[in-house]
Coordinates of C-alpha atoms and ligand atoms in Angstrom, one line a residue:
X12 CA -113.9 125.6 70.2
X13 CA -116.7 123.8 72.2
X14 CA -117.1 121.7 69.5
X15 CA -113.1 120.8 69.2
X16 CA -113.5 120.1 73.5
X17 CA -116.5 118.3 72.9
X18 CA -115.0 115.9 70.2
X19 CA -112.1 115.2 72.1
X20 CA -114.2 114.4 75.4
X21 CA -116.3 111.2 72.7
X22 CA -113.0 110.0 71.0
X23 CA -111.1 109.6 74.6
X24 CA -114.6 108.1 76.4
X25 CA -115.0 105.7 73.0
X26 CA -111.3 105.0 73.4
X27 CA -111.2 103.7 77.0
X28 CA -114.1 101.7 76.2
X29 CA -112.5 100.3 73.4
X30 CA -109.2 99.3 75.8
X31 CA -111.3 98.5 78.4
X32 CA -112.9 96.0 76.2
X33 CA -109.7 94.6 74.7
X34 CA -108.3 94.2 77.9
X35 CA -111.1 92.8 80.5
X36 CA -112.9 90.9 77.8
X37 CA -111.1 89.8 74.8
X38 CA -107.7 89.0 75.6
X39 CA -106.9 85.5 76.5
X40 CA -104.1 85.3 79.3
X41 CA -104.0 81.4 78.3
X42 CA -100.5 80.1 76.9
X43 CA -100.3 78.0 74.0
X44 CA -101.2 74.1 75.2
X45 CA -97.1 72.9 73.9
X46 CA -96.0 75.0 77.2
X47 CA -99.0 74.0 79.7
X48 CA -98.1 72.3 82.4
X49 CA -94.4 73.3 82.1
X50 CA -92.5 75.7 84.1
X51 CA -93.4 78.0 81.9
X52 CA -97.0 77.5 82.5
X53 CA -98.2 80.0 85.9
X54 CA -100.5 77.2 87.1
X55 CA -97.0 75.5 88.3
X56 CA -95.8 78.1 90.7
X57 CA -99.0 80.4 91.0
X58 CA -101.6 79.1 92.9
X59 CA -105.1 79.7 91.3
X60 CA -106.1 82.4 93.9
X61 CA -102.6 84.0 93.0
X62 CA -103.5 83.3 89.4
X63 CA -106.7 85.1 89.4
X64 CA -105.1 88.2 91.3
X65 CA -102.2 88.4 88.9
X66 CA -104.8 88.8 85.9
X67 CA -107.1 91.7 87.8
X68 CA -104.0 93.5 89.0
X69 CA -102.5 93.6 85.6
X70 CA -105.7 94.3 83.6
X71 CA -106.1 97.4 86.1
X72 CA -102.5 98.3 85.6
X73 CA -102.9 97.7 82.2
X74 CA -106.3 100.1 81.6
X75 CA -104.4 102.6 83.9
X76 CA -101.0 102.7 81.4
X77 CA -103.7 103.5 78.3
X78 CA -106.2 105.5 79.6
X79 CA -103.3 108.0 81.6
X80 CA -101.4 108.8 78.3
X81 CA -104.4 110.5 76.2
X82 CA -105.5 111.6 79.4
X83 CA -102.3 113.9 79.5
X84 CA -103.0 114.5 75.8
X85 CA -106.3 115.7 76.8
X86 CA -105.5 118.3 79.6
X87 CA -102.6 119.8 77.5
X88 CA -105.3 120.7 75.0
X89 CA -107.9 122.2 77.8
X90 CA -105.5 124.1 78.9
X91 CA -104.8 125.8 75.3
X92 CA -108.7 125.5 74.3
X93 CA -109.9 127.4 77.9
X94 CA -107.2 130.1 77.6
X95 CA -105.3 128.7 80.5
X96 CA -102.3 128.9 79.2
X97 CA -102.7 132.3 77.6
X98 CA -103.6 133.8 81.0
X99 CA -100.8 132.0 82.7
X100 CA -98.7 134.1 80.6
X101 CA -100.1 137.3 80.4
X102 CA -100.1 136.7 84.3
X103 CA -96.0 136.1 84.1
X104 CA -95.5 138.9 81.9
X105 CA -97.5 141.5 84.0
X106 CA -95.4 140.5 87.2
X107 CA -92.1 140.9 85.7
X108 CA -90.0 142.0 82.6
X109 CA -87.3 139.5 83.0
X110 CA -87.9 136.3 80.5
X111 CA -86.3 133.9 83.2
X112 CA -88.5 135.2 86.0
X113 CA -91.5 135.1 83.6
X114 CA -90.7 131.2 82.6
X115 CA -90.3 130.7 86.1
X116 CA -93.8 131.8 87.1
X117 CA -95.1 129.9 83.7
X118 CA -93.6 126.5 84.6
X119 CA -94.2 126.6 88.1
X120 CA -98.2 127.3 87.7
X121 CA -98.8 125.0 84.5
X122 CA -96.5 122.2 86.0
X123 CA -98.5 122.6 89.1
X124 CA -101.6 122.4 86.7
X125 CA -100.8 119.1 85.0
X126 CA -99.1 117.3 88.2
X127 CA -102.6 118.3 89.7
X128 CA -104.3 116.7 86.6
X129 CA -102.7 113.8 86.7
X130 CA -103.2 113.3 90.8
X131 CA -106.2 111.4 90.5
X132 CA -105.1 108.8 88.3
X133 CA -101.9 108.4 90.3
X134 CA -103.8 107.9 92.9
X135 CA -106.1 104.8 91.7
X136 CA -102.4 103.2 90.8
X137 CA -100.9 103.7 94.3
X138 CA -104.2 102.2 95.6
X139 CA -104.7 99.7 93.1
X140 CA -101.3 98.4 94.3
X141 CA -101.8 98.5 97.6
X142 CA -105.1 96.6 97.6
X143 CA -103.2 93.7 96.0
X144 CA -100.2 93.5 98.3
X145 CA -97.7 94.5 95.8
X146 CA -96.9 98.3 97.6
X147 CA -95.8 98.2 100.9
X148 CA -95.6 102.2 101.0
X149 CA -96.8 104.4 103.4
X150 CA -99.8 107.1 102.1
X151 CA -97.0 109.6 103.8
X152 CA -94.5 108.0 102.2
X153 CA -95.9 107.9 98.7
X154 CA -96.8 111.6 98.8
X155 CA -93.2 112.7 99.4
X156 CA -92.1 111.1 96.4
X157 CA -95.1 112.9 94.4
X158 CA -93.2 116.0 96.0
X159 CA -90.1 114.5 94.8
X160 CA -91.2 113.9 91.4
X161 CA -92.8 117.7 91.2
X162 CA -89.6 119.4 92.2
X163 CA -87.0 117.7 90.2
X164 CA -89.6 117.7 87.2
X165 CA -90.6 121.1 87.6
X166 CA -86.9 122.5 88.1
X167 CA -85.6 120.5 85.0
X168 CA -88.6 122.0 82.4
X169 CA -87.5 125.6 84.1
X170 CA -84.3 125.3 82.6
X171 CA -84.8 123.0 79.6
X172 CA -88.0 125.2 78.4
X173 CA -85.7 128.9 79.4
X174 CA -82.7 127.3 77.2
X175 CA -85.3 126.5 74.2
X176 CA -87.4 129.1 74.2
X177 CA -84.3 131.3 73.7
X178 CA -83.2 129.5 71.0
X179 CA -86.6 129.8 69.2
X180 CA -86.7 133.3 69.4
X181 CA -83.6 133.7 68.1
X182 CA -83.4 130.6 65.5
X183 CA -87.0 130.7 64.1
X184 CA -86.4 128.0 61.5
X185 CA -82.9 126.4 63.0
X186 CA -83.6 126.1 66.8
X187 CA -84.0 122.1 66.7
X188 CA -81.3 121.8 65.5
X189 CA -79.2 123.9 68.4
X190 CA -81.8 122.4 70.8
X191 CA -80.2 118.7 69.8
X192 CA -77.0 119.8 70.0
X193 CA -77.7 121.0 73.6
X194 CA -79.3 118.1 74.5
X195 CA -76.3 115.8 74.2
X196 CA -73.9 117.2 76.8
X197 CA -77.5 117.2 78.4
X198 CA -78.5 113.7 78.2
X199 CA -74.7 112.5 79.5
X200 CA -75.0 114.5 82.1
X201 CA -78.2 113.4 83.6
X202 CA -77.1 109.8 83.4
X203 CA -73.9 110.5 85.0
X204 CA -75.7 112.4 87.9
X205 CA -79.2 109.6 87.9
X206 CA -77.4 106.9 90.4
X207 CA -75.5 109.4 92.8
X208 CA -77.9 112.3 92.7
X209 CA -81.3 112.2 92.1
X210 CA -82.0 108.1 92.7
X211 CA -80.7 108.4 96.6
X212 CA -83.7 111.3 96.8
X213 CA -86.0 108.5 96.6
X214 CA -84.2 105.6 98.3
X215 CA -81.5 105.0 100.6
X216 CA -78.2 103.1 98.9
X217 CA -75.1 101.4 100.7
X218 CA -73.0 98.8 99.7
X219 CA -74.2 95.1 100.1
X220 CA -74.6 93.9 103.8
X221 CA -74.1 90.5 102.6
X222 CA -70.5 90.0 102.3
X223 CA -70.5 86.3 101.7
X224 CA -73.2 87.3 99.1
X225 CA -71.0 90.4 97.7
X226 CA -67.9 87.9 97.3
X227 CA -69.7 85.1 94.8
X228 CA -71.1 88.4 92.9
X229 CA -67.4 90.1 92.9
X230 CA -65.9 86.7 91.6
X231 CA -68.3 86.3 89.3
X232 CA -67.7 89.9 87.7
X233 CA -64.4 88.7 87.7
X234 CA -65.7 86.2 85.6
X235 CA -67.1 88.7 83.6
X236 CA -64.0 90.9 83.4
X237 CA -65.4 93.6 84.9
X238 CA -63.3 96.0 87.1
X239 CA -66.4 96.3 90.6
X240 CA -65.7 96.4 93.6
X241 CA -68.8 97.2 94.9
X242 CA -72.5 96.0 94.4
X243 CA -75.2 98.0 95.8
X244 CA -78.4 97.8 97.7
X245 CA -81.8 100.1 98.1
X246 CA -83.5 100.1 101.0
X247 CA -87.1 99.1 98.9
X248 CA -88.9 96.9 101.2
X249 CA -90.4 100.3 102.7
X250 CA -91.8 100.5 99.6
X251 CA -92.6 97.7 97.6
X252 CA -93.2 93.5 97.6
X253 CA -91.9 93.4 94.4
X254 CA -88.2 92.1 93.4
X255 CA -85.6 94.1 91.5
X256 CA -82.2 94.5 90.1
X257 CA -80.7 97.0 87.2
X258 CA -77.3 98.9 86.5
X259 CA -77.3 102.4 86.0
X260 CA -75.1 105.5 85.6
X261 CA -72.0 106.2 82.9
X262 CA -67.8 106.1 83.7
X263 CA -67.0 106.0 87.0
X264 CA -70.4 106.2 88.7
X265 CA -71.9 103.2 87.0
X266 CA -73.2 100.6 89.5
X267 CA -74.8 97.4 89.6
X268 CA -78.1 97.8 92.2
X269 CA -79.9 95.1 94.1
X270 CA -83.2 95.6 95.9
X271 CA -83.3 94.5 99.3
X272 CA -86.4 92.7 98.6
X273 CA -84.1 90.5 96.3
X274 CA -81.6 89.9 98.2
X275 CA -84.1 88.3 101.3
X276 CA -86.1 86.2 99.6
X277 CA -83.8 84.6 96.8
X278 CA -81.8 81.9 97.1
X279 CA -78.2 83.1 96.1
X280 CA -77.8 81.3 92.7
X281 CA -81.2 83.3 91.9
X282 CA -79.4 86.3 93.1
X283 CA -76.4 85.4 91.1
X284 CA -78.3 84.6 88.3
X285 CA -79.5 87.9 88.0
X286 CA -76.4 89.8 88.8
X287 CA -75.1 87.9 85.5
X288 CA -78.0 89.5 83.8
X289 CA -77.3 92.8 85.1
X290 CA -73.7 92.2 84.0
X291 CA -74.4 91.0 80.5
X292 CA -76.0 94.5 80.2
X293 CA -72.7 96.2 81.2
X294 CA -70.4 94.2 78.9
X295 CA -72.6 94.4 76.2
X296 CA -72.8 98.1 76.8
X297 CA -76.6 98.5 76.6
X298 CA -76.3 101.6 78.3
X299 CA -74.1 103.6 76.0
X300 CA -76.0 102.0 72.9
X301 CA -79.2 103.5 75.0
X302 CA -77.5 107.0 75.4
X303 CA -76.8 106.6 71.5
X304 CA -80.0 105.5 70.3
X305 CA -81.5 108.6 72.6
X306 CA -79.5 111.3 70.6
X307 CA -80.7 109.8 67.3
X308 CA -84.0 109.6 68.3
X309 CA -84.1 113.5 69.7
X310 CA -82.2 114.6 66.4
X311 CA -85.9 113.2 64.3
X312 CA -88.0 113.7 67.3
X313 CA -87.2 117.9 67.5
X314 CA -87.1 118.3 63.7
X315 CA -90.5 117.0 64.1
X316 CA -91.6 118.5 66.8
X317 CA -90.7 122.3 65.3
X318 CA -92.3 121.0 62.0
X319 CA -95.5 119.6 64.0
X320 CA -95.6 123.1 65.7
X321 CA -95.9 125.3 62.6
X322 CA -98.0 123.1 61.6
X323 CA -100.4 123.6 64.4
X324 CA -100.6 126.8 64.7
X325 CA -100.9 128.0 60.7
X326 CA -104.0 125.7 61.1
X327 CA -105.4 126.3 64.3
X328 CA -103.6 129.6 65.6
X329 CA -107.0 131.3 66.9
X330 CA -108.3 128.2 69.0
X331 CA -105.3 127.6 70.6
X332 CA -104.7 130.9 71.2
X333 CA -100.8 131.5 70.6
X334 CA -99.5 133.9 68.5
X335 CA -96.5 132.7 68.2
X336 CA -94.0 129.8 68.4
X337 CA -91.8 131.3 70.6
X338 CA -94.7 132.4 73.2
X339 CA -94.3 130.4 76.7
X340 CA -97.9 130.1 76.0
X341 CA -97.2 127.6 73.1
X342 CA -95.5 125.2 76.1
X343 CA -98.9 123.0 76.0
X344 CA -98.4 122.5 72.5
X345 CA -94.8 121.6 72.2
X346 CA -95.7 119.0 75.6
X347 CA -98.3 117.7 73.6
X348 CA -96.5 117.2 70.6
X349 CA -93.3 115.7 72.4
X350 CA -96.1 112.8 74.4
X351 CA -97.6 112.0 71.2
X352 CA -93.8 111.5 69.0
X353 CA -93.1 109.5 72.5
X354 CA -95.8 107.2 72.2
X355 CA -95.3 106.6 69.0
X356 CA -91.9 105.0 69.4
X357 CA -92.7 103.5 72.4
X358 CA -93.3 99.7 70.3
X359 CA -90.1 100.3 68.4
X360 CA -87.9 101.3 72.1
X361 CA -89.6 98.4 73.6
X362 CA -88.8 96.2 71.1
X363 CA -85.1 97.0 71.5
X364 CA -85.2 97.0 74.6
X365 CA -86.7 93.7 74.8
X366 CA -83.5 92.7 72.3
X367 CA -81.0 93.5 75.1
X368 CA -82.8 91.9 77.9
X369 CA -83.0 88.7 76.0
X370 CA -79.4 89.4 75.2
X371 CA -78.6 89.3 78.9
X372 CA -80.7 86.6 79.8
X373 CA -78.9 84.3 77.2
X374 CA -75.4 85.7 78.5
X375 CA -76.7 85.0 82.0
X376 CA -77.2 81.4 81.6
X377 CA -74.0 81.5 79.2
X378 CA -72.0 82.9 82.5
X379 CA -73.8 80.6 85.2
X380 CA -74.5 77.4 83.3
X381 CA -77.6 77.2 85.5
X382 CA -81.0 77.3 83.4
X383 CA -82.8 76.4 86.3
X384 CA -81.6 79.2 88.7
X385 CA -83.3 81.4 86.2
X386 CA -86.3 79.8 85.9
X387 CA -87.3 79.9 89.9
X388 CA -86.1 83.4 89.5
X389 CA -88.4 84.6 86.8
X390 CA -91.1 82.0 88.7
X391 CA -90.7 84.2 91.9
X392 CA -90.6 87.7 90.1
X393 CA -94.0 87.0 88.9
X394 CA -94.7 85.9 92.2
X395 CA -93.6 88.5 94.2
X396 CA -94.7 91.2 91.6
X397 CA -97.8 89.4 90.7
X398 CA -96.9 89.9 87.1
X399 CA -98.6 88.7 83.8
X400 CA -96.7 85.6 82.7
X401 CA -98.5 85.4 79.1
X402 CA -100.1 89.4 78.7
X403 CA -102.3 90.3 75.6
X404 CA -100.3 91.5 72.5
X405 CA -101.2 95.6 72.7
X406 CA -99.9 95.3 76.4
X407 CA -96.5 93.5 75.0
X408 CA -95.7 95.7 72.5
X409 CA -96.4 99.2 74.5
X410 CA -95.4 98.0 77.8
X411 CA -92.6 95.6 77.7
X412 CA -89.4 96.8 78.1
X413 CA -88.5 93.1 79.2
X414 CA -89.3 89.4 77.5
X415 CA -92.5 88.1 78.8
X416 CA -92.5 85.9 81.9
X417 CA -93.4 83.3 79.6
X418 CA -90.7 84.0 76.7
X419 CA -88.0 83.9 79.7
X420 CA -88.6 81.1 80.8
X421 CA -89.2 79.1 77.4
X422 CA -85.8 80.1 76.6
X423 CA -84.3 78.5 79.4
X424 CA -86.2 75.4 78.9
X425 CA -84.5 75.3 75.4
X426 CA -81.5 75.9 76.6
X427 CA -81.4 73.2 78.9
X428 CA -82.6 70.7 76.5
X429 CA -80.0 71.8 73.5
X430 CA -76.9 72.4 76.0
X431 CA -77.6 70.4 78.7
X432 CA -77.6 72.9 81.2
X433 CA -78.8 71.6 84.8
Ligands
ZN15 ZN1 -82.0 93.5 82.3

């Protein structure tokens, strides 16, 4: 066992090396010479100071996003390899007999565990951010929504981990499967609830103060054949510098959302640019296509994931010390299992993702016939955000969920020259 803790200790050390190598050393945040000295080029709406910060920030950002993931990997296998887990639950079943009391008592020390874990690195981000301007939030501030975050997280693996451990016990072979099926109704129901129940636990939403600025968006939904009558916008300038917009939320409670910090320092055919962005979205129905590509994706992911678990423990049983798969003790395990499947798709999710947004770029510049609107946007998002315009490949592919900085704004540029947008 020491030897199985001390060979993962080498491989994660060697691996942040490795990324911190990659990221600080060889990647080249220059864009190809065709683009320099375009709009699409940073040097002609970031000053060089602002340059230079954008590249620290986001190679910090960046080491942070890869080192925190087989971090988690790392503590979930401690706490197997040290017995943690295994005391946890002999703990939990000494105190009571009742399994949901027991689970209780399980999830709420081993969530408290890995939050714990995790603090320190959560930490370097919140200060990372503030030393470069980009958070605006208050230490007090920032540790209420950790609480948030703890709660809500905690409370949902209660529930998810009492529903599927009873299936296991009962379906030894079949649970996945019933485990998807639950998961459905599931996922539908936590995207209905997101935008009116747990999001406003965060923030504070209201309709748009600006009501000159609410009409334009309101005609041009219109526009868009799209029955709102609202727009809304988060009180985020608490919070962050950064700029924002997305819509969110199923049926009836599906909303388009403006930061505040978007709303003050955009000029309104930005804003309106981006509103036709964030309708292009809701016509093309990217959120029901995400909500379907979620269900597929847990019906593979679970069959895995029980596959990956029997796996596990006919080969390492003793070390990990679980007897079976339906111990609480095996929760660890099945967490890291479910990170690493995660990770794994993260390129291809991105790269759908990425899909849509260009999607609703190209619709936004369909709808508005102003190219150039979108380019001072995406200029000032970087801006504000202090975002990499041209980031190093790795960094695309597991971290984009949008087009580059650059990618947006070459677009437009094409556009403008092949339609004759202004
Ligand atoms: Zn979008």
């Amino acid at each position: 066992m020491k030897k199985m803790i001390y060979w993962s200790v080498l491989i994660y050390v060697l691996y942040c090396a490795g990324i911190a190598l990659y990221l600080f050393w060889f990647s080249d945040a220059s864009i190809p010479t065709e683009w320099r000295g375009t709009s699409a080029d940073p040097s002609s709406f970031l000053t060089s100071g602002e340059q230079h910060l954008s590249e620290r920030y986001s190679d910090l950002k960046n080491f942070l996003y890869f080192a925190s993931i087989p971090y988690d990997w790392f503590v979930y296998l401690l706490i197997l390899l040290l017995g943690i887990s295994n005391m946890l639950q002999k703990w939990a079943q000494r105190a009571t007999k009742a399994f949901w009391v027991q689970t209780a008592l399980y999830v709420f020390w081993l969530s408290l565990i890995i939050t714990a874990a995790a603090l320190p690195l959560e930490l370097a981000s919140y200060h990372f951010s503030r030393a470069y301007g980009i958070s605006t939030q208050s230490m007090s501030s920032w540790l209420r929504d950790e609480v948030t975050d703890f709660l809500i997280s905690t409370l949902l693996l209660f529930f998810v981990i009492t529903v599927l451990y009873g299936l296991i016990r009962r379906f030894e072979k079949r649970w996945w499967f019933f485990a998807w099926l639950i998961s459905i109704p599931l996922t539908i129901f936590l995207m209905f609830i997101q935008p009116v129940v747990i999001d406003p636990l965060y923030n504070k939403f209201y309709p748009l103060k600006n009501h000159a600025l609410e009409a334009e968006i309101l005609s041009l939904a219109q526009q868009a054949h799209i029955p709102a009558d609202h727009v809304f916008e988060v009180n985020m300038s608490e919070k962050t510098n950064a700029l924002n917009a997305y819509v969110t939320g199923i049926g009836s409670h599906a909303r388009i959302v403006l930061w505040d910090t978007t709303v003050e320092r955009l000029k309104q055919e930005e804003v309106l640019f981006i509103m036709a962005h964030e309708m292009g979205h809701y016509v093309m129905k990217h959120i029901y296509w995400g909500i379907a590509g979620s269900i597929v994706l847990a019906f593979f992911g679970l069959w895995m994931v029980s596959r990956l678990m029997s796996w596990a423990l006919a080969k390492w049983r003793k070390h990990l010390r679980i007897k079976a798969v339906g111990e609480l003790a095996s929760l660890p395990l099945l967490l890291l299992i479910m990170s690493l499947l995660q990770f794994s798709v993260t390129p291809l999710t991105n790269m759908v993702s990425r899909y849509e947004e260009h999607a609703a770029d190209k619709y936004a510049v369909e709808l508005t016939e102003d190219a150039d609107a979108g380019i001072s946007t995406f200029q000032k998002l970087a801006k504000a955000g202090l975002s990499e315009v041209y980031p190093p490949y790795l960094v695309k592919i597991f971290r984009y969920t949008h087009p580059t900085i650059f990618e947006r704004i070459v677009f437009l540029e094409q556009q403008k020259s092949e339609n004759g947008h202004k």
